[in-house]
PDB file of C-alpha atoms in Angstrom:
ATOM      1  CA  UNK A   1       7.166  49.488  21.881  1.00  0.00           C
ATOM      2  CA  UNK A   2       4.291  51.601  21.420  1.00  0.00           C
ATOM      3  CA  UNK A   3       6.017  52.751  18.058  1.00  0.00           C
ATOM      4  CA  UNK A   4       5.830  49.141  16.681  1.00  0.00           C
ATOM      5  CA  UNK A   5       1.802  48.895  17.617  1.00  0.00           C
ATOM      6  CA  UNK A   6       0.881  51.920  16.015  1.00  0.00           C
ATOM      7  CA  UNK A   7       3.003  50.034  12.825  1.00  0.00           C
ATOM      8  CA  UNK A   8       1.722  46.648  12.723  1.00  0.00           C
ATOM      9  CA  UNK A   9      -1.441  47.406  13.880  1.00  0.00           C
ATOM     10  CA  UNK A  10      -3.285  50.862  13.766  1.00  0.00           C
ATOM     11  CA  UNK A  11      -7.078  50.561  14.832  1.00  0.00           C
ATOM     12  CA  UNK A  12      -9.360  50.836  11.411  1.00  0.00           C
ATOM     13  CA  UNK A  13     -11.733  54.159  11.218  1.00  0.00           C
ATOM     14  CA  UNK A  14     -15.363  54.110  10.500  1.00  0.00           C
ATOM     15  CA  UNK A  15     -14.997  55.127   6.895  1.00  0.00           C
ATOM     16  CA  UNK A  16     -12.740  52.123   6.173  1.00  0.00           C
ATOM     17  CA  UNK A  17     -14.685  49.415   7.707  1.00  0.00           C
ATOM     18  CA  UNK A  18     -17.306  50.427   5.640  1.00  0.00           C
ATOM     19  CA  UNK A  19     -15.347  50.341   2.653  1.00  0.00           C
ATOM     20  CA  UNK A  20     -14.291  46.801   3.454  1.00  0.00           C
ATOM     21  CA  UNK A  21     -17.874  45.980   3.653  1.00  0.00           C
ATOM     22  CA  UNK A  22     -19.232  47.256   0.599  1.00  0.00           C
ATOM     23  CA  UNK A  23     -16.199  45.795  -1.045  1.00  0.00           C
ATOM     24  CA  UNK A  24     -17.184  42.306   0.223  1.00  0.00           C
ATOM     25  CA  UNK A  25     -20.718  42.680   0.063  1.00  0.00           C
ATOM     26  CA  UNK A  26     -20.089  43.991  -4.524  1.00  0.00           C
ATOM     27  CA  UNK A  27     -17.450  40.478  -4.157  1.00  0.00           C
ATOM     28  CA  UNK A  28     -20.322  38.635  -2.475  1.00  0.00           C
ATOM     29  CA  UNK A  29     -22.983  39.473  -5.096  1.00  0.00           C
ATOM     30  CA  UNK A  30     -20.833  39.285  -8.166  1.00  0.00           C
ATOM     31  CA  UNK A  31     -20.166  35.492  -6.679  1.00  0.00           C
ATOM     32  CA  UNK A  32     -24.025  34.561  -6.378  1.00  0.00           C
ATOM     33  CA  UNK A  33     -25.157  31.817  -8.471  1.00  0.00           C
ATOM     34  CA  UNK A  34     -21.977  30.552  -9.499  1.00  0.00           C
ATOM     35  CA  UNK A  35     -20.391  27.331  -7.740  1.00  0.00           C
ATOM     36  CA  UNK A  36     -18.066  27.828  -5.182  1.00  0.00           C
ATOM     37  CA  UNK A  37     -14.578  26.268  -6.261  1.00  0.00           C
ATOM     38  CA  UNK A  38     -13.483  24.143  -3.392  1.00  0.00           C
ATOM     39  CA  UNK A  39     -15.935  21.482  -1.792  1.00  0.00           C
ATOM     40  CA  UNK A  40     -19.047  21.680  -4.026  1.00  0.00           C
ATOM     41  CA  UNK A  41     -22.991  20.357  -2.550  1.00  0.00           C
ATOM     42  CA  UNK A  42     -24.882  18.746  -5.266  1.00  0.00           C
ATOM     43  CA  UNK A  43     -28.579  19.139  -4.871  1.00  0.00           C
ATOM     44  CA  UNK A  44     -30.684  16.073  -4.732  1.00  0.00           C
ATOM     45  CA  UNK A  45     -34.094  15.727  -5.421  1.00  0.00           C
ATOM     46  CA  UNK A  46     -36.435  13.138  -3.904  1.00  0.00           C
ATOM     47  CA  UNK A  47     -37.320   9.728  -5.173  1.00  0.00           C
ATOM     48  CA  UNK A  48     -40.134   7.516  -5.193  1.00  0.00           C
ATOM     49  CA  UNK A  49     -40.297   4.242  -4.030  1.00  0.00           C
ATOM     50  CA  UNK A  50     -43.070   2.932  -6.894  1.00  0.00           C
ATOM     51  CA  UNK A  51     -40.367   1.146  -8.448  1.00  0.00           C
ATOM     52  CA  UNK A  52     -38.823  -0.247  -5.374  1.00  0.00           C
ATOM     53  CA  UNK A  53     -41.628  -1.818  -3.982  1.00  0.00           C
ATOM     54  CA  UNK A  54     -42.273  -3.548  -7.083  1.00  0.00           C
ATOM     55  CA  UNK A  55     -38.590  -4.847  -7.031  1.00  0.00           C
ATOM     56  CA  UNK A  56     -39.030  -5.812  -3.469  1.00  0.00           C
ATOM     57  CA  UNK A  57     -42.173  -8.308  -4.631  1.00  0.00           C
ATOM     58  CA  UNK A  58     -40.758  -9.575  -7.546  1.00  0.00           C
ATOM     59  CA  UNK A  59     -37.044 -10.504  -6.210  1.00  0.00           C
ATOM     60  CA  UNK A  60     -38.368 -13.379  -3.209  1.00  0.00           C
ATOM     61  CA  UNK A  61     -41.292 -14.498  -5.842  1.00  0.00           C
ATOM     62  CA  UNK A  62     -38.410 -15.327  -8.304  1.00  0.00           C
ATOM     63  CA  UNK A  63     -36.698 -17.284  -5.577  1.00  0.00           C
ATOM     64  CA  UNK A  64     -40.476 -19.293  -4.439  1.00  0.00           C
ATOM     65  CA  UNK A  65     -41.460 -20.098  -7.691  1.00  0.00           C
ATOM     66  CA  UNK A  66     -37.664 -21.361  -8.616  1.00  0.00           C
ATOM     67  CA  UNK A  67     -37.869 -23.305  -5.645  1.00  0.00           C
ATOM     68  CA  UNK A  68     -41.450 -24.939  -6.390  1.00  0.00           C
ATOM     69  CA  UNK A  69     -40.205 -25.689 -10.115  1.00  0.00           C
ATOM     70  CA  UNK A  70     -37.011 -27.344  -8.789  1.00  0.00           C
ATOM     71  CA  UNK A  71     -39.222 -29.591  -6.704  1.00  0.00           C
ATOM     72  CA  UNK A  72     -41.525 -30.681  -9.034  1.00  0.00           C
ATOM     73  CA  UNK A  73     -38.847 -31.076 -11.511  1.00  0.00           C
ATOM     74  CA  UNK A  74     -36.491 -33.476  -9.227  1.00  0.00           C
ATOM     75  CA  UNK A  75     -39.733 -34.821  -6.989  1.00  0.00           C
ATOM     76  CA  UNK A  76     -40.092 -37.502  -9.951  1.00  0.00           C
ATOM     77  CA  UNK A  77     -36.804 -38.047 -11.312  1.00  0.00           C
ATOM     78  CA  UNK A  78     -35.165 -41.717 -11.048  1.00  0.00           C
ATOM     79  CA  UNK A  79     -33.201 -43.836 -12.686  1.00  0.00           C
ATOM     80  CA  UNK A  80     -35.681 -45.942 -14.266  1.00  0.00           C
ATOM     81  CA  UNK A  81     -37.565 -42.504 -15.189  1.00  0.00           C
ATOM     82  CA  UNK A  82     -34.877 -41.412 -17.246  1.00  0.00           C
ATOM     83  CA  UNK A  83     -33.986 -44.565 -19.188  1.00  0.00           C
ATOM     84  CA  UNK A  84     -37.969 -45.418 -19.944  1.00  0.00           C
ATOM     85  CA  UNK A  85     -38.473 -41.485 -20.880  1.00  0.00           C
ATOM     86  CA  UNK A  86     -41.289 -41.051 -18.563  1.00  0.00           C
ATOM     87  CA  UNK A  87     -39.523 -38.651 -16.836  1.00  0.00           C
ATOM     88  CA  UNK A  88     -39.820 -36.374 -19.632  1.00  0.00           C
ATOM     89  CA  UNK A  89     -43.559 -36.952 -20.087  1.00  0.00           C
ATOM     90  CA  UNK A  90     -44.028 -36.544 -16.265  1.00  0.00           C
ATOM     91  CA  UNK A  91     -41.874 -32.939 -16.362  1.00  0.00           C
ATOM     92  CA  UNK A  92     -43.949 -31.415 -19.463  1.00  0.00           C
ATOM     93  CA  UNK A  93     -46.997 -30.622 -17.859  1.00  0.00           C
ATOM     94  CA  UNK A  94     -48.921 -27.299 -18.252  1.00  0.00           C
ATOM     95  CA  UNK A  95     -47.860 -26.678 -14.707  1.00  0.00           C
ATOM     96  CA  UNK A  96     -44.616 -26.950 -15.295  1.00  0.00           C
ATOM     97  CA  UNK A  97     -44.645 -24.900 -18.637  1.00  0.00           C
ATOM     98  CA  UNK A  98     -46.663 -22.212 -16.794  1.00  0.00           C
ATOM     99  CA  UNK A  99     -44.317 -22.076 -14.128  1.00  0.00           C
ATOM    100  CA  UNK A 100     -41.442 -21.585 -16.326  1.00  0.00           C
ATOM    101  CA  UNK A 101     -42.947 -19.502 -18.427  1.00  0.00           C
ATOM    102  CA  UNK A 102     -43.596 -16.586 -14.907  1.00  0.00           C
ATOM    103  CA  UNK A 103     -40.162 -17.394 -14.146  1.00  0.00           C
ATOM    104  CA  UNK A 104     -39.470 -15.717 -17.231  1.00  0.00           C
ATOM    105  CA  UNK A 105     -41.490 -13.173 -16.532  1.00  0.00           C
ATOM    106  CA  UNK A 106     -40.401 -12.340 -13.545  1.00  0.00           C
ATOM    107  CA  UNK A 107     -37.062 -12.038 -14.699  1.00  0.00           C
ATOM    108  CA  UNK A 108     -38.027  -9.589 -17.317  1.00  0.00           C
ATOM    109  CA  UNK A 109     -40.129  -7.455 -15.130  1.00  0.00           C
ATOM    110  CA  UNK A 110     -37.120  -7.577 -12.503  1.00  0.00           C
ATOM    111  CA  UNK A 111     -34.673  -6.434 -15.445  1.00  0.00           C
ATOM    112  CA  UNK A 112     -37.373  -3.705 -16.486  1.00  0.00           C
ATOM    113  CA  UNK A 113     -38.128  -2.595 -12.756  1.00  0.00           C
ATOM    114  CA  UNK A 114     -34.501  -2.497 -11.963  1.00  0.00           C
ATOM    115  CA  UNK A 115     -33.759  -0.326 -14.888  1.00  0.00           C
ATOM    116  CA  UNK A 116     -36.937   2.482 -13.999  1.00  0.00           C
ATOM    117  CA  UNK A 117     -35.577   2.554 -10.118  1.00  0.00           C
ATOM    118  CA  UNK A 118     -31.854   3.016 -11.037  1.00  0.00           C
ATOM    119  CA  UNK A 119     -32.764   5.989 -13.501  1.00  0.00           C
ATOM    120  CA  UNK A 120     -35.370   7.752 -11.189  1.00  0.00           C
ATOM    121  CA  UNK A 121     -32.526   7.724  -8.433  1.00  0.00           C
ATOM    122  CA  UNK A 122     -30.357   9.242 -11.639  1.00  0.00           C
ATOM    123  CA  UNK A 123     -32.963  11.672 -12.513  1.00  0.00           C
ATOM    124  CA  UNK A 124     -32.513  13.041  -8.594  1.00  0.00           C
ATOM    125  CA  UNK A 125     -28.930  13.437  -8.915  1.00  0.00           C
ATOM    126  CA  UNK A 126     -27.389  10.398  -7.217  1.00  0.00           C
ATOM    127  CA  UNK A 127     -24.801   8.410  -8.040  1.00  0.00           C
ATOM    128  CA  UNK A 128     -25.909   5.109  -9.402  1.00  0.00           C
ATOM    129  CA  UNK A 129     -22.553   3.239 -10.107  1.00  0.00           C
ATOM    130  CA  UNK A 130     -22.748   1.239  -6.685  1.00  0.00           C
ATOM    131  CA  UNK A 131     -26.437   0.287  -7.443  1.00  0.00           C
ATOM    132  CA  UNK A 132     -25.895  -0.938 -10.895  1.00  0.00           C
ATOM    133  CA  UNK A 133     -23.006  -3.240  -9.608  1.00  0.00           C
ATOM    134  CA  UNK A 134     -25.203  -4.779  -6.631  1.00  0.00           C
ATOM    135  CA  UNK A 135     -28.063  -5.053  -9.401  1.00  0.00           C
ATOM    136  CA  UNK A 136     -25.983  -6.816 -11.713  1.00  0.00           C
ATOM    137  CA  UNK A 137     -23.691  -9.180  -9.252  1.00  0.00           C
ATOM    138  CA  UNK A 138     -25.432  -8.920  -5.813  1.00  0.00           C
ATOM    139  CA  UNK A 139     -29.049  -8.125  -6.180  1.00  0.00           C
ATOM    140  CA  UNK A 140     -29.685  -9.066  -2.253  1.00  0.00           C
ATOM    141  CA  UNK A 141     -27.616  -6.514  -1.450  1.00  0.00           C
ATOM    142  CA  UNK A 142     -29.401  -3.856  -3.917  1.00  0.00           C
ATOM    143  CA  UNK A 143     -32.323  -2.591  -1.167  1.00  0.00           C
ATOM    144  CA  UNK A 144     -29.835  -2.088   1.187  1.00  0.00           C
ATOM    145  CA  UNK A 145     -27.038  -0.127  -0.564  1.00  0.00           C
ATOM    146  CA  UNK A 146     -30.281   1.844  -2.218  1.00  0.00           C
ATOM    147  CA  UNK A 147     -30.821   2.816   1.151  1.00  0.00           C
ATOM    148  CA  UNK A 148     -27.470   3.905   1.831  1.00  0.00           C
ATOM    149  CA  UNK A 149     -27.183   6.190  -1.384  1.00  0.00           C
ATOM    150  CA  UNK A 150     -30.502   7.611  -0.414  1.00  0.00           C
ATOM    151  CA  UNK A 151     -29.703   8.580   3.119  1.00  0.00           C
ATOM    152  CA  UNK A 152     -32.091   6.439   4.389  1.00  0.00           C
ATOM    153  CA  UNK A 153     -32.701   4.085   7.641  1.00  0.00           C
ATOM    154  CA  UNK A 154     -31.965   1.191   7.115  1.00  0.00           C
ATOM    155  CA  UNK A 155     -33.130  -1.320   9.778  1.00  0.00           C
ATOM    156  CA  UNK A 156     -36.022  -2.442   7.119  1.00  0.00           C
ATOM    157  CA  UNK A 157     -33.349  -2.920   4.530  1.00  0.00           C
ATOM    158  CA  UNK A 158     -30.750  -5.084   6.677  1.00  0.00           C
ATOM    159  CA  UNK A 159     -34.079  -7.176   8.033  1.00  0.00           C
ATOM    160  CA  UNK A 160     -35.437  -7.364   4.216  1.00  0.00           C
ATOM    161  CA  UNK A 161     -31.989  -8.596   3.136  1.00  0.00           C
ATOM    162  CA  UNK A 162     -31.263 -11.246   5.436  1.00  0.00           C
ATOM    163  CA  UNK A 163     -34.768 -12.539   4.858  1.00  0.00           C
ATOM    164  CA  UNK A 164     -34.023 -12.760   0.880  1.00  0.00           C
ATOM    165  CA  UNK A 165     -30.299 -14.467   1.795  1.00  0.00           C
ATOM    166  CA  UNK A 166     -31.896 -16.999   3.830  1.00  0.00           C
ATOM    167  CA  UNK A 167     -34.865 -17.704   1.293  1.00  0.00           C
ATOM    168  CA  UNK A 168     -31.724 -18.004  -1.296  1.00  0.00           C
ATOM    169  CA  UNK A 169     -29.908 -20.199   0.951  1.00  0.00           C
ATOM    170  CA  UNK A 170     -32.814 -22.622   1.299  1.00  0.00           C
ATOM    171  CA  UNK A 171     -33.180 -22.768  -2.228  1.00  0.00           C
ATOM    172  CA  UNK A 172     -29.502 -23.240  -2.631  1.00  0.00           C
ATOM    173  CA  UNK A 173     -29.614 -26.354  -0.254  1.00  0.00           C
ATOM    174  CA  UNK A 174     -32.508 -27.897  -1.248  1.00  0.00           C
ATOM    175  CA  UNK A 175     -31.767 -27.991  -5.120  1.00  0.00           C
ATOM    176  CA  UNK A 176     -28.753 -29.369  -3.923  1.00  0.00           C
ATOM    177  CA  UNK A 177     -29.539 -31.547  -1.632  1.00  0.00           C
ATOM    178  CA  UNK A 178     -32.084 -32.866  -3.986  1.00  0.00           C
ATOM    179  CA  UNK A 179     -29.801 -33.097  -7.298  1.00  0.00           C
ATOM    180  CA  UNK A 180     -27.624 -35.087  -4.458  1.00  0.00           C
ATOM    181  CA  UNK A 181     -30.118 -37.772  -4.107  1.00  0.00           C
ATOM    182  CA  UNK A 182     -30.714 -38.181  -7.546  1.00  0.00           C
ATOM    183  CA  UNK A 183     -27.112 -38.821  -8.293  1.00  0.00           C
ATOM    184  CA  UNK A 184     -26.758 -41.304  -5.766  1.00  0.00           C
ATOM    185  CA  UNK A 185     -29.421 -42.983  -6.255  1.00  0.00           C
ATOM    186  CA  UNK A 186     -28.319 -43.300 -10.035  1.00  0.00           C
ATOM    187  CA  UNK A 187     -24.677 -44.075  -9.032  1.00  0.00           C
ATOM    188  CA  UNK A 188     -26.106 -47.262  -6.554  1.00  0.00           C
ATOM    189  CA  UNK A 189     -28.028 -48.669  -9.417  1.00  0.00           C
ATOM    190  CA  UNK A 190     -25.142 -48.111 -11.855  1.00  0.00           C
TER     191      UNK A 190
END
């Protein structure tokens, strides 16, 4: 028995413990700088908000000033309106034109704004795939799922995007609710 310890296991002398260090310690060195080949960190940088904030203006003022120009667009339509083409005097207003023209607006500086954030989260090494999709198909969801690639909280993102889904949902009802009326009061007189 004490024949098979001294075999499988003899204890290691000062000399060659040293060895082994230095011989790690040359590996170590020669291995500095270069990435390591299994699980590799990628370094991210930090990113500024400017571009957010703007974004997080601009996306409920697109909403209010859809909602004010579907209300004074539907407020005076009628029957009557339509077939006597008042309706079309009454809509083409410098009101109205002005409003449609900031919707515009707004639309190009949220395209514009959009753009600047997603590439200054680039420039810091994040992936951006995810925040190009919500900016493209779900733009509520794009302040919180910036969050989430950022590594940030996010209690003022989930309370910022249930505010903007209800202020969509309004709008959604009440341009319906309102084109609604209109039809049926046009299908009574028909």
């Amino acid at each position: 028995m004490a024949e098979n310890w001294n075999e499988q296991e003899q204890p290691k002398t000062y000399g060659e413990e040293s060895q082994m260090y230095q011989n790690g310690q040359e590996q170590n060195q020669q291995n500095y700088g270069q990435p390591y080949s299994g699980y590799q960190q990628e370094w991210h940088g930090e990113v500024k908000d400017v571009f957010c904030y703007a974004l997080l203006m601009i996306m409920p003022l697109r909403i209010i000033v859809s909602l004010i120009a579907t209300a004074g667009t539907l407020s005076g339509m009628s029957y009557e309106s339509i077939m006597d083409g008042s309706y079309a005097a009454s809509v083409a207003t410098p009101l109205y034109t002005a409003l449609s023209m900031f919707s515009s607006l707004l639309f190009i500086a949220y395209v514009v704004f959009v753009i600047l954030d997603i590439m200054a989260i680039r420039k810091q090494n994040y992936k951006i795939v995810g925040l190009v999709l919500f900016a493209i198909l779900f733009n509520p969801g794009y302040y919180l799922w910036r969050a989430h690639i950022l590594g940030r909280n996010k209690l003022v993102p989930i309370i910022y995007t249930v505010v903007y889904v209800i202020l969509m949902l309004v709008n959604f009802a009440y341009s319906f609710a309102s084109v609604y009326e209109v039809m049926t009061s046009i299908m009574h007189i028909m």
